[in-house]
Coordinates of C-alpha atoms in Angstrom, one line a residue:
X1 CA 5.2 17.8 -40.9
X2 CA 3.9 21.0 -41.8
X3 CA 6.4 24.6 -40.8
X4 CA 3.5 25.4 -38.2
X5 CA 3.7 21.8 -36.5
X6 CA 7.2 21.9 -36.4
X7 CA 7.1 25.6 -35.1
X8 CA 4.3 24.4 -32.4
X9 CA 6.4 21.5 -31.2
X10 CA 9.8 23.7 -30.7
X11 CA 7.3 25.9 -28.8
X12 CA 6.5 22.9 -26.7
X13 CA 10.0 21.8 -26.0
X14 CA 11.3 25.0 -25.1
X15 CA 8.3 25.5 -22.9
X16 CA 9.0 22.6 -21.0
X17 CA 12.8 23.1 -20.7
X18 CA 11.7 26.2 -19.0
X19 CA 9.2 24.5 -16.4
X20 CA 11.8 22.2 -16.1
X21 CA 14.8 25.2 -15.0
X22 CA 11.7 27.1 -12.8
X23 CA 10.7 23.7 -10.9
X24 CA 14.2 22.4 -9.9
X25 CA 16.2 25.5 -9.3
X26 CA 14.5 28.9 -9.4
X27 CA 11.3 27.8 -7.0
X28 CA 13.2 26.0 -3.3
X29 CA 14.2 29.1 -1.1
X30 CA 18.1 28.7 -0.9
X31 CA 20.4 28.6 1.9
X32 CA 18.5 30.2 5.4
X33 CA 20.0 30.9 8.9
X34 CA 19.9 28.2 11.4
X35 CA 15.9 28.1 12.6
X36 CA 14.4 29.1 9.4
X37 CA 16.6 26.1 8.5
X38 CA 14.8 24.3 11.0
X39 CA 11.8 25.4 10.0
X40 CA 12.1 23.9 6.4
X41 CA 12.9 20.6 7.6
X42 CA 9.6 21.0 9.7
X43 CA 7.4 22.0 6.8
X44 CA 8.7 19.3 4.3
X45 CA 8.0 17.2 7.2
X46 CA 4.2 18.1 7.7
X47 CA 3.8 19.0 3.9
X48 CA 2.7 15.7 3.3
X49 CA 0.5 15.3 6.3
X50 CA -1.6 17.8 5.3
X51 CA -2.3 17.3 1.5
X52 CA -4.9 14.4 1.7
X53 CA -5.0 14.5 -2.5
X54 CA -5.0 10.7 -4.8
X55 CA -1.5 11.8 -5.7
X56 CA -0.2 12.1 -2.3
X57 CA -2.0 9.0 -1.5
X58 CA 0.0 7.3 -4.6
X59 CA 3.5 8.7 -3.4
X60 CA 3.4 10.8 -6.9
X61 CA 4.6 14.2 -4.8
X62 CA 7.3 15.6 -4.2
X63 CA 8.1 19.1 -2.3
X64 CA 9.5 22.5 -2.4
X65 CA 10.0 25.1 -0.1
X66 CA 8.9 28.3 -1.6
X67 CA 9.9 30.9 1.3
X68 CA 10.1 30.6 5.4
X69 CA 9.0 33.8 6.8
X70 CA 9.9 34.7 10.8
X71 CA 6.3 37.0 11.2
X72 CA 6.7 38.0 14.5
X73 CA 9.8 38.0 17.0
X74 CA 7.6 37.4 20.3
X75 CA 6.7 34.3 21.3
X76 CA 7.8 30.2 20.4
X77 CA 7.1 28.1 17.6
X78 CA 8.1 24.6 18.6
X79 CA 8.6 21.6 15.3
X80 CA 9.7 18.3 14.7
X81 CA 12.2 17.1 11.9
X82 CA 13.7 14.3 10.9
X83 CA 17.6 15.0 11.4
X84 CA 19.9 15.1 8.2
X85 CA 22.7 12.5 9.8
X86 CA 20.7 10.9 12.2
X87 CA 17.4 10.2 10.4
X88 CA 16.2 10.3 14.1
X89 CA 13.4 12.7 15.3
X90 CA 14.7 15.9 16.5
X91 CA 12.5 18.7 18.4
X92 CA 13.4 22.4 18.9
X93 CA 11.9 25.3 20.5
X94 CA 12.2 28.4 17.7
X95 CA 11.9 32.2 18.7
X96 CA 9.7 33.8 17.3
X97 CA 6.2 32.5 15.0
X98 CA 7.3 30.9 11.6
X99 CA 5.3 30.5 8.5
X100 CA 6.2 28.9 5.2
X101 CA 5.0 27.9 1.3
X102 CA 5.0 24.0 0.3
X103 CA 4.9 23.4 -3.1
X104 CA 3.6 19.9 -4.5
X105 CA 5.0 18.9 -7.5
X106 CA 4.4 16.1 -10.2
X107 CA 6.8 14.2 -11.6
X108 CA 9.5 16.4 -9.6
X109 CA 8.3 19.8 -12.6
X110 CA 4.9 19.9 -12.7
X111 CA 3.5 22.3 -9.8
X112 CA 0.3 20.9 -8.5
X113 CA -0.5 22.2 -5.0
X114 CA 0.7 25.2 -2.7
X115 CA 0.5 24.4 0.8
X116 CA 0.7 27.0 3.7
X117 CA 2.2 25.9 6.8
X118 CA 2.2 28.3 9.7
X119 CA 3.3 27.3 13.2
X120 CA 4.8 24.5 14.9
X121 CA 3.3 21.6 16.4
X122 CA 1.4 23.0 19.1
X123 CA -1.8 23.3 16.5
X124 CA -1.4 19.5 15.5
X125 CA -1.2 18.3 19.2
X126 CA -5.4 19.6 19.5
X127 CA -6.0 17.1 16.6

């Protein structure tokens, strides 16, 4: 192989490795108080739900949180999760109106789809 191959695949590899280090550790939000907490668990939860894609059809997703974001204080946002211990539905009331960003990913690195999810259930009970 020729210095400019070589040169293009080290480019390749050390793209990727950086994909790689973006997707799994610099994109999810990190640790959050209690309800934005809560509030994860409900967006990884609907995430899915509302990307109607082939891949999502072929359980070739997975998701991120990006961010949760507490807009306003007034007001209740109420979600659904499943619990961490349990793996049994739980429902909360949250203070406050909640929005967050889902990311869809392929093959765990490969961003596909950003999903915005913003209040609680209230909007998916009119459906």
């Amino acid at each position: 192989m020729e210095k400019r191959g070589q040169a293009m695949l080290i480019l390749a590899f050390l793209l990727m490795g950086l994909l790689i280090v973006k997707s799994l550790w610099l994109d999810p939000v990190g640790a959050l108080d209690e309800e934005r907490e809560k509030y994860k668990a409900y967006a990884l939860t609907v995430a899915p739900i509302q990307n109607t894609s082939l891949l999502e059809k072929g359980n070739l997703l997975t998701y991120r949180v990006m961010f949760v974001v507490k807009e306003k204080e007034e007001g209740i946002t109420e979600v659904i999760y499943e619990g961490q211990q349990s793996k049994e539905w739980d429902s909360e009331i949250l203070e406050g109106q909640y929005r967050a960003k889902v990311r869809a990913y392929l093959l765990y690195v490969i961003p596909v789809k950003d999903l915005r999810i913003q209040g609680g259930i209230e909007g998916w009970k009119q459906h």
